[in-house]
XYZ file of N, CA and C in Angstrom:
609
model
N 27.322 60.249 4.626
C 28.463 59.374 4.374
C 28.264 58.007 5.002
N 27.752 57.960 6.239
C 27.572 56.689 6.943
C 26.558 55.822 6.237
N 25.447 56.440 5.781
C 24.410 55.662 5.106
C 24.948 55.055 3.827
N 25.760 55.829 3.102
C 26.315 55.325 1.845
C 27.251 54.167 2.099
N 28.024 54.235 3.228
C 28.972 53.153 3.510
C 28.262 51.851 3.844
N 27.038 51.934 4.365
C 26.295 50.722 4.717
C 25.462 50.177 3.559
N 25.316 50.926 2.469
C 24.477 50.514 1.343
C 24.908 49.175 0.750
N 26.215 48.922 0.537
C 26.601 47.618 -0.024
C 26.196 46.459 0.869
N 26.295 46.647 2.185
C 25.904 45.575 3.093
C 24.414 45.279 2.994
N 23.603 46.342 2.860
C 22.165 46.160 2.731
C 21.847 45.406 1.457
N 22.511 45.820 0.355
C 22.268 45.139 -0.915
C 22.742 43.687 -0.848
N 23.857 43.466 -0.187
C 24.386 42.102 -0.072
C 23.436 41.216 0.728
N 22.875 41.731 1.829
C 21.939 40.957 2.643
C 20.676 40.656 1.854
N 20.194 41.653 1.095
C 18.987 41.444 0.295
C 19.241 40.386 -0.780
N 20.424 40.427 -1.395
C 20.770 39.449 -2.427
C 20.856 38.045 -1.835
N 21.419 37.969 -0.635
C 21.519 36.670 0.029
C 20.142 36.114 0.353
N 19.253 36.975 0.833
C 17.898 36.528 1.137
C 17.182 36.067 -0.127
N 17.378 36.822 -1.206
C 16.752 36.443 -2.473
C 17.311 35.116 -2.965
N 18.612 34.942 -2.832
C 19.240 33.686 -3.255
C 18.772 32.516 -2.411
N 18.626 32.740 -1.103
C 18.167 31.672 -0.218
C 16.725 31.282 -0.550
N 15.901 32.290 -0.864
C 14.508 32.009 -1.215
C 14.431 31.196 -2.505
N 15.240 31.560 -3.501
C 15.256 30.815 -4.760
C 15.728 29.382 -4.531
N 16.739 29.241 -3.661
C 17.246 27.902 -3.358
C 16.179 27.063 -2.676
N 15.457 27.653 -1.730
C 14.386 26.941 -1.033
C 13.318 26.487 -2.023
N 12.905 27.403 -2.900
C 11.861 27.050 -3.873
C 12.332 25.939 -4.801
N 13.605 26.008 -5.200
C 14.140 24.983 -6.089
C 14.197 23.637 -5.386
N 14.629 23.628 -4.119
C 14.680 22.381 -3.353
C 13.286 21.807 -3.153
N 12.328 22.674 -2.859
C 10.950 22.221 -2.656
C 10.376 21.635 -3.938
N 10.548 22.358 -5.049
C 9.970 21.899 -6.309
C 10.579 20.576 -6.768
N 11.878 20.390 -6.540
C 12.572 19.215 -7.068
C 12.681 18.069 -6.062
N 12.161 18.262 -4.874
C 12.239 17.191 -3.869
C 11.519 15.940 -4.383
N 12.116 14.753 -4.190
C 11.479 13.528 -4.687
C 10.250 13.126 -3.892
N 10.059 13.693 -2.716
C 8.897 13.373 -1.896
C 7.710 14.239 -2.312
N 6.533 13.652 -2.576
C 5.362 14.459 -2.921
C 4.914 15.298 -1.727
N 4.911 16.625 -1.886
C 4.596 17.540 -0.790
C 3.559 18.565 -1.243
N 2.631 18.839 -0.343
C 1.600 19.854 -0.566
C 1.594 20.773 0.645
N 1.600 22.082 0.418
C 1.586 23.062 1.502
C 0.230 23.749 1.523
N -0.363 23.822 2.725
C -1.698 24.405 2.880
C -1.687 25.451 3.991
N -2.644 26.350 3.932
C -2.853 27.266 5.040
C -3.468 26.476 6.206
N -3.491 27.047 7.418
C -4.159 26.360 8.530
C -5.650 26.125 8.270
N -6.218 26.846 7.300
C -7.625 26.650 6.946
C -7.783 25.618 5.824
N -6.678 24.936 5.485
C -6.675 23.851 4.475
C -6.887 24.360 3.057
N -6.386 25.568 2.772
C -6.363 26.036 1.393
C -4.963 25.793 0.821
N -4.915 25.333 -0.413
C -3.655 24.923 -1.022
C -2.810 26.159 -1.356
N -1.568 26.155 -0.877
C -0.620 27.223 -1.172
C 0.281 26.824 -2.331
N 0.838 25.620 -2.251
C 1.761 25.176 -3.295
C 1.886 23.660 -3.256
N 2.280 23.088 -4.378
C 2.550 21.658 -4.486
C 3.842 21.491 -5.265
N 4.684 20.548 -4.858
C 5.923 20.362 -5.609
C 5.699 19.428 -6.800
N 6.729 19.292 -7.616
C 6.604 18.525 -8.864
C 6.222 17.077 -8.606
N 6.783 16.482 -7.557
C 6.496 15.072 -7.263
C 5.023 14.881 -6.896
N 4.462 15.838 -6.150
C 3.047 15.731 -5.776
C 2.155 15.893 -6.999
N 2.498 16.833 -7.865
C 1.704 17.052 -9.076
C 1.744 15.823 -9.976
N 2.919 15.188 -10.070
C 3.037 13.980 -10.889
C 2.239 12.831 -10.288
N 2.244 12.721 -8.961
C 1.536 11.619 -8.298
C 0.027 11.745 -8.418
N -0.467 12.965 -8.502
C -1.916 13.181 -8.520
C -2.453 13.567 -9.900
N -1.561 13.799 -10.862
C -2.010 14.165 -12.192
C -2.652 15.530 -12.277
N -2.181 16.456 -11.433
C -2.770 17.809 -11.403
C -1.723 18.848 -11.794
N -2.203 20.090 -11.997
C -1.324 21.201 -12.349
C -1.290 22.208 -11.203
N -0.132 22.833 -11.037
C 0.044 23.777 -9.929
C -0.914 24.956 -10.033
N -1.093 25.482 -11.241
C -1.917 26.681 -11.385
C -3.397 26.415 -11.130
N -3.837 25.169 -11.286
C -5.254 24.878 -11.047
C -5.521 24.484 -9.598
N -4.466 24.227 -8.831
C -4.636 23.841 -7.425
C -4.509 25.026 -6.476
N -3.640 25.965 -6.809
C -3.341 27.071 -5.895
C -4.614 27.826 -5.511
N -4.808 27.993 -4.194
C -5.935 28.743 -3.668
C -7.182 27.929 -3.416
N -7.217 26.671 -3.887
C -8.404 25.844 -3.693
C -8.435 25.242 -2.289
N -9.628 25.012 -1.801
C -9.788 24.229 -0.579
C -9.323 22.804 -0.868
N -8.585 22.217 0.061
C -8.029 20.885 -0.144
C -9.103 19.872 -0.522
N -10.235 19.924 0.154
C -11.246 18.895 -0.040
C -12.175 19.192 -1.217
N -12.095 20.424 -1.733
C -12.762 20.718 -2.992
C -11.890 20.264 -4.152
N -10.573 20.404 -3.979
C -9.643 19.961 -5.019
C -9.555 18.444 -5.075
N -9.653 17.801 -3.902
C -9.541 16.341 -3.824
C -10.725 15.786 -3.021
N -11.898 15.723 -3.634
C -13.067 15.182 -2.925
C -13.052 13.660 -2.919
N -13.958 13.081 -2.148
C -14.140 11.626 -2.194
C -14.689 11.217 -3.553
N -14.308 10.023 -3.995
C -14.805 9.516 -5.268
C -16.297 9.195 -5.165
N -17.096 9.661 -6.116
C -18.522 9.310 -6.104
C -18.771 7.852 -6.463
N -17.726 7.174 -6.944
C -17.868 5.769 -7.339
C -17.561 4.809 -6.188
N -17.135 5.343 -5.061
C -16.807 4.506 -3.899
C -17.745 4.869 -2.752
N -18.804 4.074 -2.531
C -19.775 4.409 -1.471
C -19.165 4.359 -0.068
N -18.008 3.696 0.087
C -17.366 3.606 1.397
C -16.187 4.573 1.533
N -16.094 5.526 0.641
C -14.971 6.464 0.669
C -14.930 7.225 1.991
N -13.751 7.272 2.607
C -13.589 7.992 3.875
C -12.307 8.823 3.887
N -11.742 9.078 2.701
C -10.493 9.823 2.621
C -10.615 11.236 3.146
N -11.656 11.946 2.762
C -11.836 13.329 3.207
C -11.974 13.381 4.720
N -12.795 12.518 5.272
C -13.028 12.525 6.724
C -11.740 12.222 7.485
N -11.008 11.198 7.037
C -9.808 10.798 7.759
C -8.699 11.843 7.640
N -8.560 12.432 6.457
C -7.530 13.453 6.282
C -7.871 14.709 7.083
N -9.130 15.070 7.096
C -9.570 16.230 7.887
C -9.286 16.011 9.374
N -9.542 14.799 9.844
C -9.273 14.468 11.253
C -7.783 14.568 11.562
N -6.943 14.122 10.623
C -5.498 14.203 10.820
C -5.033 15.651 10.873
N -5.542 16.493 9.968
C -5.186 17.919 9.992
C -5.592 18.564 11.317
N -6.747 18.196 11.813
C -7.212 18.749 13.090
C -6.274 18.361 14.226
N -5.768 17.112 14.202
C -4.815 16.691 15.241
C -3.533 17.508 15.158
N -3.049 17.740 13.939
C -1.817 18.514 13.769
C -2.017 19.946 14.264
N -3.142 20.551 13.919
C -3.415 21.922 14.366
C -3.531 21.996 15.887
N -4.083 20.951 16.475
C -4.296 20.952 17.925
C -2.997 20.685 18.687
N -2.163 19.788 18.170
C -0.972 19.366 18.917
C 0.326 19.981 18.392
N 0.317 20.382 17.104
C 1.548 20.886 16.505
C 2.528 19.798 16.153
N 2.121 18.556 16.305
C 3.036 17.430 16.052
C 2.680 16.720 14.750
N 3.658 15.998 14.236
C 3.477 15.212 13.012
C 2.447 14.118 13.254
N 1.615 13.853 12.247
C 0.595 12.811 12.353
C 0.714 11.878 11.145
N 1.166 10.651 11.407
C 1.253 9.646 10.354
C -0.043 8.851 10.286
N -0.629 8.779 9.109
C -1.902 8.091 8.944
C -1.677 6.652 8.478
N -2.602 5.741 8.825
C -2.504 4.374 8.305
C -2.825 4.343 6.813
N -2.645 3.179 6.211
C -2.946 3.011 4.793
C -4.333 3.546 4.483
N -4.407 4.383 3.439
C -5.655 5.067 3.123
C -5.970 4.933 1.636
N -7.187 4.459 1.334
C -7.652 4.549 -0.044
C -8.214 5.943 -0.257
N -7.703 6.617 -1.277
C -8.149 7.970 -1.597
C -8.028 8.116 -3.110
N -9.122 7.858 -3.817
C -9.104 7.898 -5.273
C -8.911 9.330 -5.764
N -8.316 9.456 -6.964
C -8.040 10.788 -7.505
C -8.669 10.934 -8.890
N -8.848 12.185 -9.284
C -9.358 12.516 -10.606
C -8.320 13.401 -11.288
N -7.429 12.817 -12.102
C -6.408 13.623 -12.785
C -7.035 14.632 -13.746
N -6.249 15.647 -14.090
C -6.730 16.669 -15.027
C -7.155 16.006 -16.336
N -8.404 16.216 -16.734
C -8.887 15.701 -17.995
C -9.005 14.196 -18.070
N -8.940 13.510 -16.919
C -8.990 12.052 -16.924
C -10.214 11.506 -16.220
N -10.140 10.244 -15.875
C -11.216 9.560 -15.154
C -10.742 9.221 -13.746
N -11.691 8.907 -12.887
C -11.347 8.545 -11.509
C -10.436 7.316 -11.507
N -9.414 7.364 -10.661
C -8.457 6.269 -10.528
C -8.389 5.819 -9.077
N -8.366 4.511 -8.876
C -8.224 3.961 -7.526
C -6.780 4.160 -7.073
N -6.618 4.730 -5.897
C -5.276 4.953 -5.347
C -5.250 4.618 -3.859
N -4.106 4.078 -3.434
C -3.839 3.817 -2.018
C -2.573 4.572 -1.631
N -2.615 5.185 -0.434
C -1.523 6.056 0.007
C -1.123 5.763 1.453
N 0.108 6.144 1.760
C 0.550 6.284 3.150
C 0.752 7.782 3.370
N -0.213 8.488 3.991
C -0.089 9.934 4.178
C 0.566 10.269 5.520
N 1.182 11.442 5.545
C 1.719 12.004 6.786
C 1.542 13.518 6.720
N 1.214 14.106 7.866
C 0.946 15.543 7.925
C 1.686 16.158 9.108
N 2.175 17.362 8.924
C 2.809 18.061 10.036
C 2.643 19.570 9.837
N 3.054 20.326 10.851
C 2.849 21.777 10.842
C 4.184 22.505 10.746
N 4.171 23.635 10.026
C 5.287 24.583 10.066
C 4.911 25.647 11.095
N 5.740 25.787 12.128
C 5.414 26.661 13.259
C 6.293 27.907 13.259
N 5.750 29.006 13.804
C 6.571 30.200 13.990
C 7.270 30.111 15.348
N 7.969 31.178 15.727
C 8.754 31.152 16.958
C 7.886 31.011 18.196
N 6.645 31.450 18.100
C 5.754 31.351 19.259
C 5.012 30.020 19.315
N 5.211 29.179 18.298
C 4.535 27.887 18.279
C 3.224 27.872 17.542
N 2.858 29.001 16.932
C 1.621 29.049 16.151
C 1.837 28.398 14.787
N 0.779 27.802 14.261
C 0.876 27.106 12.987
C 0.849 28.106 11.842
N 1.923 28.106 11.050
C 1.981 28.953 9.866
C 1.381 28.251 8.652
N 1.622 26.939 8.571
C 1.156 26.186 7.405
C 1.085 24.711 7.769
N 0.327 23.979 6.984
C 0.261 22.527 7.082
C 1.014 21.924 5.907
N 1.747 20.855 6.171
C 2.464 20.145 5.111
C 1.874 18.749 5.010
N 1.494 18.399 3.801
C 0.869 17.099 3.522
C 1.802 16.302 2.613
N 2.204 15.125 3.079
C 3.106 14.255 2.298
C 2.430 12.920 2.069
N 2.531 12.390 0.849
C 1.925 11.097 0.538
C 2.929 10.198 -0.167
N 2.775 8.892 0.074
C 3.520 7.880 -0.664
C 2.507 6.980 -1.352
N 2.584 6.916 -2.664
C 1.640 6.114 -3.449
C 2.057 4.644 -3.379
N 1.191 3.808 -2.790
C 1.482 2.372 -2.660
C 0.445 1.536 -3.407
N -0.219 2.156 -4.396
C -1.287 1.466 -5.131
C -0.786 0.193 -5.789
N 0.362 0.256 -6.441
C 0.880 -0.909 -7.161
C 1.117 -2.076 -6.217
N 1.594 -1.771 -5.006
C 1.848 -2.837 -4.036
C 0.547 -3.430 -3.516
N -0.426 -2.572 -3.215
C -1.701 -3.048 -2.655
C -2.475 -3.880 -3.672
N -2.461 -3.450 -4.933
C -3.259 -4.129 -5.958
C -2.481 -5.193 -6.723
N -1.251 -5.468 -6.319
C -0.437 -6.477 -7.009
C -1.091 -7.853 -6.882
N -1.299 -8.550 -8.024
C -1.912 -9.885 -7.944
C -1.048 -10.836 -7.123
N -1.702 -11.587 -6.284
C -0.980 -12.547 -5.450
C -1.031 -13.933 -6.082
N 0.130 -14.583 -6.147
C 0.188 -15.932 -6.704
C -0.550 -16.891 -5.787
N -1.306 -17.843 -6.354
C -2.016 -18.806 -5.501
C -1.043 -19.624 -4.671
N -1.397 -19.791 -3.430
C -0.539 -20.551 -2.527
C -0.903 -22.024 -2.593
N 0.090 -22.861 -2.694
C -0.119 -24.310 -2.720
C 0.666 -24.936 -1.582
N 0.044 -25.906 -0.946
C 0.696 -26.605 0.154
C 1.483 -27.769 -0.416
N 2.784 -27.704 -0.259
C 3.647 -28.762 -0.765
C 3.887 -29.799 0.314
N 3.634 -31.049 -0.028
C 3.898 -32.115 0.921
C 5.379 -32.460 0.901
N 5.954 -32.674 2.051
C 7.372 -33.004 2.069
C 7.631 -34.355 1.423
N 8.771 -34.445 0.766
C 9.151 -35.713 0.157
C 9.390 -36.759 1.243
N 8.794 -37.957 1.100
C 9.024 -38.988 2.104
C 10.462 -39.483 2.056
N 10.967 -39.856 3.201
C 12.326 -40.382 3.280
C 12.402 -41.744 2.611
N 13.636 -42.134 2.220
C 13.828 -43.424 1.535
C 13.397 -44.582 2.415
N 13.720 -44.543 3.722
C 13.344 -45.635 4.629
C 11.829 -45.764 4.710
N 11.146 -44.601 4.694
C 9.689 -44.629 4.765
C 9.092 -45.258 3.515
N 9.669 -44.955 2.364
C 9.188 -45.541 1.113
C 9.368 -47.052 1.116
N 10.521 -47.519 1.597
C 10.769 -48.964 1.647
C 9.799 -49.653 2.597
N 9.507 -49.003 3.721
C 8.581 -49.603 4.685
C 7.174 -49.708 4.084
N 6.770 -48.680 3.352
C 5.447 -48.721 2.726
C 5.385 -49.813 1.659
N 6.447 -49.919 0.869
C 6.475 -50.945 -0.181
C 6.429 -52.346 0.425
N 7.145 -52.545 1.505
C 7.160 -53.854 2.160
C 5.775 -54.206 2.703
N 5.082 -53.180 3.266
C 3.743 -53.428 3.792
C 2.772 -53.792 2.672
N 2.904 -53.135 1.537
C 2.031 -53.437 0.394
C 2.275 -54.845 -0.094
N 3.543 -55.233 -0.162
C 3.878 -56.583 -0.627
C 3.304 -57.639 0.319
N 3.409 -57.441 1.641
C 2.889 -58.400 2.607
C 1.371 -58.507 2.477
N 0.717 -57.359 2.288
C -0.741 -57.376 2.133
C -1.140 -58.140 0.871
N -0.395 -57.918 -0.209
C -0.689 -58.621 -1.455
C -0.512 -60.128 -1.303
N 0.502 -60.557 -0.586
C 0.730 -61.997 -0.375
C -0.396 -62.606 0.450
N -0.862 -61.881 1.474
C -1.956 -62.404 2.284
C -3.228 -62.549 1.449
N -3.485 -61.543 0.604
C -4.669 -61.629 -0.251
C -4.562 -62.776 -1.246
N -3.364 -63.007 -1.764
C -3.172 -64.099 -2.701
C -3.407 -65.449 -2.031
N -2.854 -65.610 -0.827
C -3.022 -66.875 -0.096
C -4.484 -67.103 0.249
N -5.172 -66.024 0.675
C -6.589 -66.161 1.007
C -7.405 -66.522 -0.224
N -7.064 -65.933 -1.353
C -7.781 -66.236 -2.598
C -7.589 -67.699 -2.983
N -6.360 -68.220 -2.850
C -6.094 -69.625 -3.173
C -6.871 -70.561 -2.259
N -6.960 -70.237 -0.975
C -7.720 -71.056 -0.044
C -9.203 -71.055 -0.406
N -9.698 -69.882 -0.775
C -11.114 -69.793 -1.161
C -11.405 -70.625 -2.402
N -10.476 -70.605 -3.361
C -10.664 -71.400 -4.574
C -10.677 -72.895 -4.265
N -9.796 -73.353 -3.378
C -9.746 -74.772 -2.999
C -11.035 -75.182 -2.310
N -11.532 -74.349 -1.416
C -12.782 -74.666 -0.720
C -13.943 -74.726 -1.709
N -13.941 -73.801 -2.645
C -15.025 -73.797 -3.635
C -14.988 -75.076 -4.479
N -13.808 -75.540 -4.883
C -13.685 -76.768 -5.671
C -14.169 -77.977 -4.872
N -13.821 -78.055 -3.590
C -14.259 -79.188 -2.762
C -15.778 -79.219 -2.678
N -16.357 -78.020 -2.485
C -17.808 -77.954 -2.362
C -18.487 -78.384 -3.670
N -17.937 -77.978 -4.797
C -18.515 -78.364 -6.094
C -18.407 -79.877 -6.307
N -17.273 -80.486 -5.962
C -17.091 -81.935 -6.122
C -18.038 -82.719 -5.215
N -18.228 -82.171 -4.010
C -19.122 -82.870 -3.064
C -20.547 -82.861 -3.617
N -20.944 -81.760 -4.208
C -22.286 -81.665 -4.778
C -22.455 -82.602 -5.981
N -21.404 -82.767 -6.760
C -21.467 -83.625 -7.926
C -21.226 -85.097 -7.587
N -20.896 -85.401 -6.318
C -20.660 -86.769 -5.896
C -19.381 -87.346 -6.388
N -18.403 -86.544 -6.552
C -17.101 -87.036 -6.965
C -16.232 -87.166 -5.735
């Protein structure tokens, strides 16, 4: 009799747990932030819709893959360092258990059935911990900033300030005085030249 009386409570708790799990999965899948969940060994567990859209990949082809096999460095970029830097960040998270925000990172991607694309990201990584502080999973979040980084910059031109009215008048007055001096000097030179010519001709 006692076991039967507790059966509804057991079913109710199980239903609540199932409902909470469905809610969690729905929130994760629909979150606007691109999120990737990995094992502590960096194998992909799940990716939400935003992450799949940002990388051009499918959930079924990513699940179970090693992170760096799924997203290797681009062979077209001889200076590619995305794998090395991301691996170093994961190691810091595993060692400290704390969130690790990475600086701007170029990490090109190869979408499903497409060609390599240049991408720039702001990545952040953190750990999901159990009650004892052990790492259960790694969470990888990225913000795609490619459009901002590659946005063409308008050429900069140095604009000279407009001169004040008093300054313009002073410049004009100086030009006029200079012109008058040149005119007077020219007239004097012409008179001297005429005198010299007359003296030579004996007039």
